């Protein structure tokens, strides 16, 4: 009976590890999809080559994956929430 309980415990632990690995893989894929979307849709200036869209990166620290702007963090809220351009045109989030 102890062997059965041990085997069930081992199966559950293996299954849990497999599920965690699948979730981590899906998070990574989703982060890549979000990053691709941002790079395709964030504004690009006609001046220079340091565009907001190109400043975003995916970073993983421990179990946490996040996307942020390396150089233009003060502008990110404009992309997320939308903003009114100096010309008066509203740019949606």
XYZ file of C-alpha atoms in Angstrom:
93
model
C 0.000 0.000 0.000
C 2.910 2.358 0.752
C 4.292 1.734 -2.740
C 0.971 2.725 -4.306
C 0.856 5.949 -2.287
C 4.468 6.727 -3.197
C 3.827 6.044 -6.879
C 0.718 8.270 -6.886
C 2.725 10.997 -5.174
C 5.490 10.682 -7.791
C 2.966 10.828 -10.649
C 1.331 13.935 -9.209
C 4.695 15.634 -8.722
C 5.780 14.831 -12.298
C 2.470 16.061 -13.662
C 2.820 19.289 -11.661
C 6.300 19.884 -13.044
C 5.063 19.259 -16.595
C 2.215 21.736 -16.133
C 4.564 24.387 -14.744
C 6.926 23.873 -17.695
C 4.019 24.236 -20.161
C 2.825 27.417 -18.434
C 6.327 28.905 -18.478
C 6.652 28.093 -22.186
C 3.264 29.690 -22.912
C 4.225 32.814 -20.957
C 7.402 33.081 -23.012
C 5.487 32.673 -26.299
C 2.861 35.206 -25.202
C 5.546 37.716 -24.201
C 7.139 37.314 -27.639
C 3.756 37.879 -29.310
C 3.167 41.018 -27.231
C 6.641 42.302 -28.022
C 6.096 41.702 -31.753
C 2.756 43.524 -31.560
C 4.317 46.510 -29.799
C 7.170 46.707 -32.286
C 4.699 46.653 -35.198
C 2.199 49.137 -33.730
C 4.057 51.595 -31.498
C 4.746 54.997 -33.043
C 7.829 55.572 -35.145
C 9.311 58.985 -35.660
C 10.467 60.165 -39.044
C 13.549 61.551 -37.290
C 16.470 59.352 -36.353
C 16.457 55.682 -35.602
C 15.742 55.573 -31.865
C 12.037 54.770 -32.097
C 9.800 54.005 -29.128
C 8.806 50.702 -30.740
C 12.411 49.551 -30.837
C 13.062 50.364 -27.186
C 10.916 47.510 -25.820
C 12.529 44.333 -24.531
C 11.429 41.143 -22.803
C 13.189 40.500 -19.518
C 12.981 37.465 -17.275
C 14.068 37.680 -13.671
C 13.500 34.491 -11.752
C 9.921 33.375 -12.400
C 8.759 36.785 -13.635
C 8.722 37.808 -17.292
C 7.985 41.402 -18.151
C 8.162 43.754 -21.098
C 9.465 47.265 -20.681
C 11.076 50.084 -22.558
C 14.819 50.238 -22.036
C 15.182 53.896 -22.899
C 11.757 55.519 -23.051
C 10.023 54.376 -19.876
C 8.482 57.798 -19.297
C 6.524 57.490 -22.570
C 5.099 53.995 -22.146
C 1.857 55.161 -20.506
C 1.083 57.086 -23.695
C 1.110 53.863 -25.675
C -0.976 51.996 -23.118
C -3.617 54.654 -22.499
C -3.534 56.754 -25.650
C -2.783 60.452 -25.861
C -3.674 63.688 -27.584
C -0.991 64.786 -30.039
C 0.155 68.408 -30.099
C -1.667 68.736 -33.439
C -4.926 67.972 -31.625
C -5.317 64.471 -33.016
C -6.120 61.742 -30.458
C -3.927 58.651 -30.734
C -5.709 55.674 -29.182
C -3.937 53.287 -26.815
